[in-house]
PDB file of C-alpha atoms in Angstrom:
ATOM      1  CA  UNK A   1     -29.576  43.843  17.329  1.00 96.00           C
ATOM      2  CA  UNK A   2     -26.068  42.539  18.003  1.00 97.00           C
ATOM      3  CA  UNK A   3     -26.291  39.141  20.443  1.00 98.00           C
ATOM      4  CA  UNK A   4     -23.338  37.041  21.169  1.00 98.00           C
ATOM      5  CA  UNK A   5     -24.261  33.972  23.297  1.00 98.00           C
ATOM      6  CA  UNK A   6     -22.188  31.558  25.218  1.00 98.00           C
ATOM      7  CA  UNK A   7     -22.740  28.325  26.424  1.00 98.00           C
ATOM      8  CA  UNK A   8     -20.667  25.110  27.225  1.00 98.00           C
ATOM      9  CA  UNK A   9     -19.537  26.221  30.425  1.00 97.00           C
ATOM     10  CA  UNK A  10     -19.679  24.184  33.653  1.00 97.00           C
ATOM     11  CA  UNK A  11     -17.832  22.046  36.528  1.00 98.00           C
ATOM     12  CA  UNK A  12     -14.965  19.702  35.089  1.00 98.00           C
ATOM     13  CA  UNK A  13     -11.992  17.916  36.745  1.00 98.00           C
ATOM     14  CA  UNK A  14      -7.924  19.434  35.858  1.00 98.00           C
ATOM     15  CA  UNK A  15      -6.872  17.565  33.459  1.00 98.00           C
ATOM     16  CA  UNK A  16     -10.599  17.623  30.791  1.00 98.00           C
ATOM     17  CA  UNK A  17     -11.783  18.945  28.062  1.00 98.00           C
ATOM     18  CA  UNK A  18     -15.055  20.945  27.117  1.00 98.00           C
ATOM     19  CA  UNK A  19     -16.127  23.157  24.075  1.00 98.00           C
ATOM     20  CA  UNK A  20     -17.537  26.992  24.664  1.00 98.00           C
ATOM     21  CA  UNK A  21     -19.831  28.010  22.052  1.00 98.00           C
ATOM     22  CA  UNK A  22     -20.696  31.799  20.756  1.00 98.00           C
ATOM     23  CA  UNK A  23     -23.963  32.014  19.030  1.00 98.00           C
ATOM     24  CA  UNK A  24     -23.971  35.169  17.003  1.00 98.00           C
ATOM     25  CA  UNK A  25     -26.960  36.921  15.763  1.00 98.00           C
ATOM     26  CA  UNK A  26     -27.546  40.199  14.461  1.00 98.00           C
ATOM     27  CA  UNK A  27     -24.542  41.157  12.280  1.00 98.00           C
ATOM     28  CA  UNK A  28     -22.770  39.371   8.826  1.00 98.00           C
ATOM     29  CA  UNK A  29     -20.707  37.012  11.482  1.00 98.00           C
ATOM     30  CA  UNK A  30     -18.516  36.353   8.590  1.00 97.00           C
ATOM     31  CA  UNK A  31     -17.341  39.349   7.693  1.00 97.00           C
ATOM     32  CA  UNK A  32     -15.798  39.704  11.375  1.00 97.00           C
ATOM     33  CA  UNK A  33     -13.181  38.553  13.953  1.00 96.00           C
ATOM     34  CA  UNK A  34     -14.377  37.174  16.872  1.00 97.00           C
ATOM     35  CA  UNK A  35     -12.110  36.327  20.304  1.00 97.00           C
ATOM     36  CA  UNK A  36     -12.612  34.597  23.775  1.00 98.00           C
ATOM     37  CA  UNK A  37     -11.728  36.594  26.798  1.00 98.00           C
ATOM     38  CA  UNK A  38     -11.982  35.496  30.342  1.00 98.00           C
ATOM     39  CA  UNK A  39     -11.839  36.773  34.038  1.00 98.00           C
ATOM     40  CA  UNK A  40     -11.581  35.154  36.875  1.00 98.00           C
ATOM     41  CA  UNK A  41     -14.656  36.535  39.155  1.00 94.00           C
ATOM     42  CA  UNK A  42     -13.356  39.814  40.963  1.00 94.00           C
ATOM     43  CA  UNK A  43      -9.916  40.395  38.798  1.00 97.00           C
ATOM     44  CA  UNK A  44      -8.892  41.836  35.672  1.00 98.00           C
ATOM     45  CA  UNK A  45      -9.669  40.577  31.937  1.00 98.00           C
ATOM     46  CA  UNK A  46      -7.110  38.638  30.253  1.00 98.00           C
ATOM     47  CA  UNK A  47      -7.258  37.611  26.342  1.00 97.00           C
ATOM     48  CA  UNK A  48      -7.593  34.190  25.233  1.00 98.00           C
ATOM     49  CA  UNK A  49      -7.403  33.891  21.944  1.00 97.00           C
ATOM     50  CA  UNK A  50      -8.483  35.109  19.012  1.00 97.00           C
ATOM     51  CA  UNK A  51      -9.692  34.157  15.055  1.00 97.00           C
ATOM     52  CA  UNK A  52      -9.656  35.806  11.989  1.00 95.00           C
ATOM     53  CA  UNK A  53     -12.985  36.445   9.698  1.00 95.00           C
ATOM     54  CA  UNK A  54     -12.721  33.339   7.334  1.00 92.00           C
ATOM     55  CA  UNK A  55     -10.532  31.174  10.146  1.00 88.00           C
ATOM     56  CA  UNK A  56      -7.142  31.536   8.415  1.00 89.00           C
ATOM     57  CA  UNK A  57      -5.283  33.107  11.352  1.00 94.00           C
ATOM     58  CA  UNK A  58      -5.557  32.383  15.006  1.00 96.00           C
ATOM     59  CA  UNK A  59      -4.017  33.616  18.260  1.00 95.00           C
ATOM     60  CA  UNK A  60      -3.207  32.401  21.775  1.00 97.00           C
ATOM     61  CA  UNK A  61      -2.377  33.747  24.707  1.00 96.00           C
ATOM     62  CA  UNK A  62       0.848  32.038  26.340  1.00 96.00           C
ATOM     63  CA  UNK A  63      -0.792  29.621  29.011  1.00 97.00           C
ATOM     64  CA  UNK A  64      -3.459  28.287  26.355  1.00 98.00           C
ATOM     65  CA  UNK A  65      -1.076  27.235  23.661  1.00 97.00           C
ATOM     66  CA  UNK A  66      -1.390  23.607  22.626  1.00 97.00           C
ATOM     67  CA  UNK A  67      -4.397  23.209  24.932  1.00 98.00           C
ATOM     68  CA  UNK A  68      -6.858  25.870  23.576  1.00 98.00           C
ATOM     69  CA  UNK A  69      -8.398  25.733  19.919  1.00 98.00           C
ATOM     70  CA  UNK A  70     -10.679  28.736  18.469  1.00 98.00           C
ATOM     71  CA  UNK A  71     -12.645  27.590  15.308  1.00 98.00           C
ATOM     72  CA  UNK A  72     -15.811  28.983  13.840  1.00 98.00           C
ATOM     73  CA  UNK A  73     -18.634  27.774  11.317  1.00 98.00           C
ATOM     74  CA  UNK A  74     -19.435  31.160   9.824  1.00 98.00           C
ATOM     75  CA  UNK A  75     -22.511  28.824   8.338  1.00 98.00           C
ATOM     76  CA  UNK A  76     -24.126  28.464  11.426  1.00 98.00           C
ATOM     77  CA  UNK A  77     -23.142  31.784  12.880  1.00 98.00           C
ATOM     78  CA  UNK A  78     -20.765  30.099  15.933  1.00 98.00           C
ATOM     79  CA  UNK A  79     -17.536  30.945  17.736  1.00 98.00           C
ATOM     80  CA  UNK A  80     -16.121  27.441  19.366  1.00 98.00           C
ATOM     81  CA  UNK A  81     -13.350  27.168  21.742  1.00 98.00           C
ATOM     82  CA  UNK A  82     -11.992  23.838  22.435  1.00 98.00           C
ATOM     83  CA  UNK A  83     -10.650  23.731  25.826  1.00 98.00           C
ATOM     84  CA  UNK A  84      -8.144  20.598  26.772  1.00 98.00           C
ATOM     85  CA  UNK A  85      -5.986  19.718  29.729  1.00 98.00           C
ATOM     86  CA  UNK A  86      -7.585  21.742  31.687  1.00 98.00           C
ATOM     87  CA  UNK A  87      -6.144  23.862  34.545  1.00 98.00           C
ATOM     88  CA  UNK A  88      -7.366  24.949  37.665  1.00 98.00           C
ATOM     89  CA  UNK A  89      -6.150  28.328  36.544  1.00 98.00           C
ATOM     90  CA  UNK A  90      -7.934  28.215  33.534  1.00 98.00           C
ATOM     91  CA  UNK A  91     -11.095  28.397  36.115  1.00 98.00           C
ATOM     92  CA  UNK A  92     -12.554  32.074  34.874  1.00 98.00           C
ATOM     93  CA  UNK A  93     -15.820  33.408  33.358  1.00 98.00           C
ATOM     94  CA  UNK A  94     -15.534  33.205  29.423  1.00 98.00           C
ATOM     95  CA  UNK A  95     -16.546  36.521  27.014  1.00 98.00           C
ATOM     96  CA  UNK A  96     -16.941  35.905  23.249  1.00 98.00           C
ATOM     97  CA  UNK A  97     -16.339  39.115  21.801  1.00 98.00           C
ATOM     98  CA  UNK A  98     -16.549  40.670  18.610  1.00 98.00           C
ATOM     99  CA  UNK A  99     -13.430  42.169  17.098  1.00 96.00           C
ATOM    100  CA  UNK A 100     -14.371  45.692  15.426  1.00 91.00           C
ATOM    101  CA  UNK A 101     -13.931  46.880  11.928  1.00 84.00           C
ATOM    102  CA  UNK A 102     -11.842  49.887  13.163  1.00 83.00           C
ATOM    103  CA  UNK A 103     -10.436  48.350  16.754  1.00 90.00           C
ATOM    104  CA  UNK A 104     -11.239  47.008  19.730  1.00 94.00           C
ATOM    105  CA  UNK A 105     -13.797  44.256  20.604  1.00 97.00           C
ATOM    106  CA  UNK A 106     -17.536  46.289  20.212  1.00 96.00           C
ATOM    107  CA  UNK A 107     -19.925  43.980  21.558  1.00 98.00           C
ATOM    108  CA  UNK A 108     -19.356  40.944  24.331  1.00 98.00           C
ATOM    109  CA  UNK A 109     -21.884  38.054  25.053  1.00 98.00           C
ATOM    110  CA  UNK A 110     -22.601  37.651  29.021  1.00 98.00           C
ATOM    111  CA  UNK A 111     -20.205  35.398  29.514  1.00 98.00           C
ATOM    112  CA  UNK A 112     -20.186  31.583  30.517  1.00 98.00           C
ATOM    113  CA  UNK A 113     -18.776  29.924  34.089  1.00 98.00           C
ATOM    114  CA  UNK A 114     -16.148  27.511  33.758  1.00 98.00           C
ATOM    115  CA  UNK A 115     -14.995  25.915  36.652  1.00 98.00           C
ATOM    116  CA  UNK A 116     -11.968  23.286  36.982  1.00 98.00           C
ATOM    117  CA  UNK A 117     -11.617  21.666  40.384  1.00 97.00           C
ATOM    118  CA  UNK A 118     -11.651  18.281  41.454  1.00 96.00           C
TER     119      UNK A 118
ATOM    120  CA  UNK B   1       5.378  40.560  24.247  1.00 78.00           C
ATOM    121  CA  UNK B   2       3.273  44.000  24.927  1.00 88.00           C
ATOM    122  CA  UNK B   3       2.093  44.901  28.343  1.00 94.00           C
ATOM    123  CA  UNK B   4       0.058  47.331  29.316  1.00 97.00           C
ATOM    124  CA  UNK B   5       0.459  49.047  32.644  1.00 97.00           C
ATOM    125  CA  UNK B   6      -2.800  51.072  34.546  1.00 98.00           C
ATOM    126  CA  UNK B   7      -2.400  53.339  37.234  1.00 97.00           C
ATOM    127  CA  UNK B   8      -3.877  54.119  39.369  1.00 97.00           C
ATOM    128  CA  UNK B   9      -5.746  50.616  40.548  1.00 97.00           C
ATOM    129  CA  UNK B  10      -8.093  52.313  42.524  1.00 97.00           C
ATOM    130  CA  UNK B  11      -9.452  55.671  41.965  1.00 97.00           C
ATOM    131  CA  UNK B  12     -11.662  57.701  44.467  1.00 97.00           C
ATOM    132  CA  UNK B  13     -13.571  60.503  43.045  1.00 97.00           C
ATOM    133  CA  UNK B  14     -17.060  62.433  43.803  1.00 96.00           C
ATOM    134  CA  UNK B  15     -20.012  62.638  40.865  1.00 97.00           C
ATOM    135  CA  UNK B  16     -18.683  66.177  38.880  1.00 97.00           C
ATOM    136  CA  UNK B  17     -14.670  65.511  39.275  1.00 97.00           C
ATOM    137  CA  UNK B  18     -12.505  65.078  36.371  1.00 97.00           C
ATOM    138  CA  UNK B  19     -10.897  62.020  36.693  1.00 97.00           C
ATOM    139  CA  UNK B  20      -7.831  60.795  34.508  1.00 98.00           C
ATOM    140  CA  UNK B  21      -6.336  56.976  34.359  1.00 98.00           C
ATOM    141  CA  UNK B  22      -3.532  56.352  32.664  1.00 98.00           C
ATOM    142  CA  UNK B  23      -1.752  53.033  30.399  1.00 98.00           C
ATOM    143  CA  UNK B  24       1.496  52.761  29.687  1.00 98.00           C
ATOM    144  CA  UNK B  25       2.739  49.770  27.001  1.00 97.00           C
ATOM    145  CA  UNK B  26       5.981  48.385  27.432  1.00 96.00           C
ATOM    146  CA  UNK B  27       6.722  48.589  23.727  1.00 95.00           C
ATOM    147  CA  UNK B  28       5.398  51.923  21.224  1.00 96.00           C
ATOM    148  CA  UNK B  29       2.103  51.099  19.637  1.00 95.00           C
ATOM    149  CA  UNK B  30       1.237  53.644  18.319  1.00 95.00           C
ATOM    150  CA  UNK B  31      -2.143  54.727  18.902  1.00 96.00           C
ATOM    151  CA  UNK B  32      -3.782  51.161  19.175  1.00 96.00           C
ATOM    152  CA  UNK B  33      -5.108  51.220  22.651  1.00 97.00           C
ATOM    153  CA  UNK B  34      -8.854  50.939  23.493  1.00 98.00           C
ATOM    154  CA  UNK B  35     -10.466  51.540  26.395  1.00 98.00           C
ATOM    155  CA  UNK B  36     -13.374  49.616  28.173  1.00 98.00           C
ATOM    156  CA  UNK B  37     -15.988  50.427  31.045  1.00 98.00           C
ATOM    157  CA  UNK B  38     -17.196  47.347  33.212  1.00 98.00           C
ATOM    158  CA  UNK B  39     -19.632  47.420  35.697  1.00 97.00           C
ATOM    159  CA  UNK B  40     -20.396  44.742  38.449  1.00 94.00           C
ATOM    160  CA  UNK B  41     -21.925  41.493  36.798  1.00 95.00           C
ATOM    161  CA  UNK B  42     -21.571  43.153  33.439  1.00 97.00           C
ATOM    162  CA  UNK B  43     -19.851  43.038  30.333  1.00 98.00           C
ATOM    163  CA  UNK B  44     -17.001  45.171  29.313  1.00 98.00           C
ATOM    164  CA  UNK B  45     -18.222  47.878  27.033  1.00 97.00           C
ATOM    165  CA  UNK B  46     -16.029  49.793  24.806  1.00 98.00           C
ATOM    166  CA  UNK B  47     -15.566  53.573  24.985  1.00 98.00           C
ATOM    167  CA  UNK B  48     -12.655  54.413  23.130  1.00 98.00           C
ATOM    168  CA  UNK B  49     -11.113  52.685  20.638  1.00 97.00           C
ATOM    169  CA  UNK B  50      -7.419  53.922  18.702  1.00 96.00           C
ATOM    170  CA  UNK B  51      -6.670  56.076  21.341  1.00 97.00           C
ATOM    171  CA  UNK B  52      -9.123  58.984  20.968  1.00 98.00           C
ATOM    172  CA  UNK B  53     -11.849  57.858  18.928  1.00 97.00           C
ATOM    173  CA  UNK B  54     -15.244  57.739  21.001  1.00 97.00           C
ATOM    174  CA  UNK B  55     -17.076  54.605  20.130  1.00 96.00           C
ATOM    175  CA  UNK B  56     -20.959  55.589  18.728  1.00 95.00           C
ATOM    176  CA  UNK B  57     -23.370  56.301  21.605  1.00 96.00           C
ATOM    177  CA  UNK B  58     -20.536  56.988  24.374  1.00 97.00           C
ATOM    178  CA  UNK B  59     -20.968  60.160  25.987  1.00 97.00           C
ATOM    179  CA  UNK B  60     -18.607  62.810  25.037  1.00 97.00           C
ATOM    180  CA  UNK B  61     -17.651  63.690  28.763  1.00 98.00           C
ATOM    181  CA  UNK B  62     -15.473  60.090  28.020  1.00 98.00           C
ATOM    182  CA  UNK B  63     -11.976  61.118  26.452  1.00 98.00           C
ATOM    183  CA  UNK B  64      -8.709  59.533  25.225  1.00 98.00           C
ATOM    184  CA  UNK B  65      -5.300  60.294  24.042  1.00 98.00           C
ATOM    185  CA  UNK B  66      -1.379  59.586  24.020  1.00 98.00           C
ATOM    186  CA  UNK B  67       0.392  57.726  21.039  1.00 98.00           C
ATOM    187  CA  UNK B  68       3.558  55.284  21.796  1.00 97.00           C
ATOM    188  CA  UNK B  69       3.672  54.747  25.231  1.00 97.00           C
ATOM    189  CA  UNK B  70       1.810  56.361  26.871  1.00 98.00           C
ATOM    190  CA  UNK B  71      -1.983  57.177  27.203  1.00 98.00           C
ATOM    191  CA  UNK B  72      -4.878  58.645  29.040  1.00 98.00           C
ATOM    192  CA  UNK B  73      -8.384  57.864  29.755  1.00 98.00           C
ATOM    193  CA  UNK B  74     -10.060  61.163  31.348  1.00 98.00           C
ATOM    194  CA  UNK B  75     -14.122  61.588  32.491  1.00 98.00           C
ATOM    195  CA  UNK B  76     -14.228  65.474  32.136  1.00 95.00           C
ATOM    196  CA  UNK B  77     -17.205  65.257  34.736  1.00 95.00           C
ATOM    197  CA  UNK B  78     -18.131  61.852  36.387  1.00 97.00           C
ATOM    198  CA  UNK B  79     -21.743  60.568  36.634  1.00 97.00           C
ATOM    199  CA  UNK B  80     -23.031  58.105  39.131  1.00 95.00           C
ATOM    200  CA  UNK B  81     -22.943  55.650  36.387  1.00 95.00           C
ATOM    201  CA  UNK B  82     -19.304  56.075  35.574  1.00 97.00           C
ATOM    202  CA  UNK B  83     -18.223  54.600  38.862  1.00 95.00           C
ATOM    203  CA  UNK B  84     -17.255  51.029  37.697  1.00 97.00           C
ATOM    204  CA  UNK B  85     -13.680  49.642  36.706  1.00 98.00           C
ATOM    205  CA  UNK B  86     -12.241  50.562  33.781  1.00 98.00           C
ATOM    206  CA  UNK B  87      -9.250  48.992  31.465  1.00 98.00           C
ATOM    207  CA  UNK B  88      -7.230  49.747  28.141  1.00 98.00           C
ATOM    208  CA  UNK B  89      -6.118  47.361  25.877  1.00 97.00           C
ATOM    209  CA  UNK B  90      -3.442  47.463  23.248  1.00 96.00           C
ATOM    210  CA  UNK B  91      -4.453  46.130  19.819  1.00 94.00           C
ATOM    211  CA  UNK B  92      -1.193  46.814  18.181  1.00 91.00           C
ATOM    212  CA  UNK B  93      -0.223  43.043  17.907  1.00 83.00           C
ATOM    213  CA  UNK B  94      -2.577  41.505  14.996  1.00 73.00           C
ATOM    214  CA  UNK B  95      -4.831  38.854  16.850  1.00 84.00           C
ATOM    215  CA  UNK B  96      -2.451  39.011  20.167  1.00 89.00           C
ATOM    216  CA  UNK B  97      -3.998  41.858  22.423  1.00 95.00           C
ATOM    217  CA  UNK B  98      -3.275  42.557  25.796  1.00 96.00           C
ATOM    218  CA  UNK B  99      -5.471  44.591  28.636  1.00 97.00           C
ATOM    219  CA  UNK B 100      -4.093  46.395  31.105  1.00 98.00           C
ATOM    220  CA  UNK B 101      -4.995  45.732  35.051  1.00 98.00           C
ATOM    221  CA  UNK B 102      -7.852  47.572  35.740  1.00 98.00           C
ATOM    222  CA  UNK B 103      -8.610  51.328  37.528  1.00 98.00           C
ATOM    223  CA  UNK B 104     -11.690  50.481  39.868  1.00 98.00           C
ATOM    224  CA  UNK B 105     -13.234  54.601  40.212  1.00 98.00           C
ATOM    225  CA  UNK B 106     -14.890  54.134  43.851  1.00 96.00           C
ATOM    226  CA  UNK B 107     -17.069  56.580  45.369  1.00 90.00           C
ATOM    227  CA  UNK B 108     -15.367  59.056  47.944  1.00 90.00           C
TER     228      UNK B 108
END
């Protein structure tokens, strides 16, 4: 059974940093893509960013650039996303997602709360 | 960059209508849109996936098409678990997608 796991999330002050993490079980996690895609509670889903199968290409979304970082250790199964100057508008519950072999993203983890405010 | 455009946002339908939502891209691409179902406090789950493909397991009352622009998400008959908010997604851009709004389908 596909699982995808999040964790790292919390309360932090604008301006910190944290690291989400994606534990993946169930599937060859290196064979796929993975991504990070948020929602702030009640609105729409926006993409965050996304990584490649063996970590040789990345993507960003606009407002993340230079602030965000997706890595992964296909050893230990994980999806990371370093999060750094944080935003109040970065405030949003946090999907790790698994990119399908044909398209789309097939299965999503439950999600982890991060909350910037002072 | 590539956005995608629902209509409507909010949908109200009975259980046995056919309902139809719609996402246009600003930009052709092709057929790589994807559609997802979300329910409250849930995870998005994919139904569709290259425009008209049905993902395994998703009933086949679910439907998609369009190519370029333009494309449709249609329930031929809705069930009471269809009513939940629904969004497409274009996957044309390698690892730089885009989802559209969001159609909440509300009970009438």
């Amino acid at each position: 059974e596909v699982q995808l796991v999040e964790s790292g999330g919390g309360l932090i002050q604008p301006g910190g940093s944290l690291r989400l993490s994606c534990a993946a079980s169930g599937f060859p996690f290196e064979d796929y893509g993975m991504a990070w895609v948020r929602q702030v509670p009640g609105k729409g889903l926006e993409w965050v960013s996304s990584i490649n199968y063996n970590s040789g290409r990345t993507g960003y979304v606009d407002s993340v650039k230079g602030r965000f970082t997706i890595s992964r250790d296909n050893a230990k199964n994980s999806l990371y996303l370093q999060m750094n100057s944080l935003r109040a508008e970065d405030t949003a519950l946090y999907y790790c997602a698994r990119a399908a072999v044909a398209a789309g993203y097939d299965f999503w983890g439950q999600g982890t709360l991060l909350t910037v405010s002072s | 960059d590539f956005q995608m455009t629902q209509s409507p946002s909010t949908l109200s339908a009975s259980v046995g209508d056919r309902v139809t939502i719609t996402c246009r891209a600003s930009q052709n691409v092709v057929t790589s849109v994807n559609w997802y179902l979300q329910r409250p406090g849930k995870a998005p789950h994919l139904l569709i996936h290259s425009a008209s493909t049905l993902q395994s397991g998703v009933p086949s009352r679910f439907s998609g098409s369009g190519s370029g622009t333009d494309f449709t998400l249609t329930i031929r008959s809705l069930q009471p678990e269809d009513f939940a908010t629904y969004y497409c997604q274009q996957s044309h851009t390698s690892l730089r997608t885009t989802f559209g709004g969001g159609t909440k389908v509300e009970i009438k």
